[in-house]
């Protein structure tokens, strides 16, 4: 019943307080089937110990140390926390209200330098809702204003003496966050650069794909010119450049192949063109979308380029996705491509459904383990963060979820979420609303708190 | 099934009038139709009573043979379940459902259902397939006639593109019947149409024979966002309600004018016929009980207002759509016998009126005894209404609210059939009903379940193991990557 749930939530909150007082970020989970996603594989019945926020031991023979809070999983399944990619968590409170959107900007003078990490709000009510669904980390990505509708409203003639017109070539830089309680949700800012290709990217360059690629290469030339001649640039001794100094600076790690460039692209031929661009410019890229990726799976695999995709995308909704199929994930995996899964809706309100998406990929031919990888360790690896989270092994951050069944099944739910060794309250605004209206009362619902 | 004969309409008219006696409407009897008794028949197309079904269904079932699914776990859709059950389909109808001892008629093909599950065909009470098809481009954006807030005269069936590949994907997800609605930019968005999910070159070839029309109405943020920005009414929630009431007043007057005209004709008096008005004809159809109100409405307070508007003019609301806050007024919806067509996974946050959307919505409604319908409103989600239901069941059980698998199955079968006014035809595995059946590879509330076979009127409309049954629309032919499907 709800009353029971409330008590449990209160108990969890209480234990949190106790944990903070005694040994912050120390916890042991016993009696669990532990899918580590690490070298230990799956431990059929065992214990995992987290101290100081990090995993110290996992295994069948591991004992919970004295003095550490113990959570009995009662035979449930433990996985690493789910890592959401292409998320807006913390950056978007109400989609229809632009004042609450800090993942999208259309500045004339700022494009690549836009850094979402400055504007994320740990108090977003979407964060606890996502956390209840087992999401513990997110790669928050800037969104791009280069959609077709916008292209008609703005002059997107590309580069010129006056610099870029709205919108710029790049969406900006992504940030990694954790979903634990508290104000310090940023794990690492500027983990990737985001840029649209395909029709959206073409719009930036005046409407044609061929223009965007040429423009993109010109930008990379500028970045390298700037990097080699910073002093001269400051003296005004370099030819006039299209980009602002801030954008040029932001793009140096991209040009050097240190920062991944997340390329939003779907059409098979566009994917091949992007792969060629990356080869010629020595870029480290991640494909995002890739609805026709399966048609060029071997080329993607050969280029060792990872792919973020929505496993449910199967409609020819645009002329870039005519080959969309539910088997995209399975076919890409079979070709050896590393996958991460995003949700259908922008990674915010319904990001909890990511695990169900993974289940659908399994239903359409993807091996089970590969589906779990695509929502845990793979996204961490793509963004260079797998030494910190994404799997349960010694030294990794203590992010885990206890499930009462198969984590990819909708009928399963998370009974406890732990982030960096801290058991999180299993409550959120949605459950508060449900409790308020599931029970009757003489007084109006407003009094049922 | 809602009869189309004049007698039935007259009876409904009389009932509706009795229900709103305070409006002081006409008291006379409505004639059965503009019968031969009329001294001067109107020119063709000018008398609404003679053109009740101007775009008639030409639906013909696919070729079929009698069959029996044997050995499956059978969910009947009306709350029953048979382990190791039998479903018999003869001449396109369900003829028997029961346990292992159910007799199988000679000559019926036996389909081995062991280890698999059977439900009635999935029914989506809220789709825009065909009117917002794939590809989603300006040329196909046909669902919202946003040229004035009262568009009761437009019909979604006139913009339904039967070549939308989404129909095929939906069928592969078990969808056998769906209602196509106009969008929610207007107070009165127009008529919906209910279709059988069969490939066809015309809308008429899909149209569900005899299914009642729906009238799409919209509460809330969308109409003011559309019209307020143009400095037109409605710009506010106040304008919304004034707009509905104005529409209903006009419609009542329109009915009265036709009633008076017919009475005069009946008495042999000279009479000027009212001018036929497509907008008011649809609204009058609601007032006479012939057309079902399908009301897009997120917030509980707005649903309560809509109930009062309905009472003021004497019509009934069949279904609230989206209804993110239905759980806040669950006992009222149960008492009023109004279905809530909702997302099982609790879509929320995309606008303020959806901010309180929760996964427990269905659970709280079911607990109160209200009619739960899991809908899609989405060309992708429609392929997985079973999973969407499972998410709502999961939330219910997490909250300690008991929902049985059998009840949950009704959320995407029998209950949407009720919401569409076709529950006497389909929605459950009941002898006499259309043999709309899905054979699932696993328990339909599992993420791993896929529709192995989909029967529409007893005909195999999709068989996952037989490529010949994978329909592709004309649009899909020759497109990249279609070959190895």
Coordinates of C-alpha atoms in Angstrom, one line a residue, chain B residues 125 294-295 297-298 303 317-330 332-334 337-344 361-362 365-366 370-375 411 415-416 418-419:
Chain B
X125 CA -8.5 5.0 -29.3
X294 CA -13.9 12.5 -27.8
X295 CA -12.5 15.2 -25.6
X297 CA -8.5 17.3 -21.8
X298 CA -5.5 17.1 -19.5
X303 CA -12.7 18.0 -17.2
X317 CA -18.8 12.8 -23.1
X318 CA -17.7 9.4 -24.1
X319 CA -14.0 9.7 -23.5
X320 CA -11.5 12.1 -22.1
X321 CA -8.2 11.9 -24.1
X322 CA -4.8 12.2 -22.6
X323 CA -6.5 13.0 -19.2
X324 CA -3.2 13.3 -17.4
X325 CA -5.1 14.3 -14.2
X326 CA -8.0 11.9 -14.5
X327 CA -6.8 10.2 -11.3
X328 CA -7.7 13.4 -9.4
X329 CA -11.4 12.9 -10.2
X330 CA -11.5 9.1 -10.6
X332 CA -16.5 11.2 -10.8
X333 CA -15.3 9.6 -14.0
X334 CA -16.5 6.2 -12.7
X337 CA -19.2 6.3 -17.0
X338 CA -16.6 8.2 -18.9
X339 CA -13.5 6.5 -20.2
X340 CA -10.0 8.0 -19.8
X341 CA -7.7 7.4 -22.8
X342 CA -4.3 7.8 -21.3
X343 CA -0.6 7.0 -21.6
X344 CA 0.3 4.1 -19.4
X361 CA -3.1 7.3 -13.4
X362 CA -4.5 4.0 -14.7
X365 CA -8.8 5.0 -12.1
X366 CA -9.1 1.2 -12.1
X370 CA -13.5 3.9 -13.9
X371 CA -12.9 2.9 -17.5
X372 CA -9.1 2.8 -18.4
X373 CA -8.0 3.0 -22.0
X374 CA -4.3 3.0 -22.9
X375 CA -3.9 5.1 -26.0
X411 CA -7.2 -1.5 -21.2
X415 CA -12.2 -0.6 -23.0
X416 CA -11.1 1.2 -26.1
X418 CA -16.2 0.9 -25.5
X419 CA -14.6 4.3 -26.0

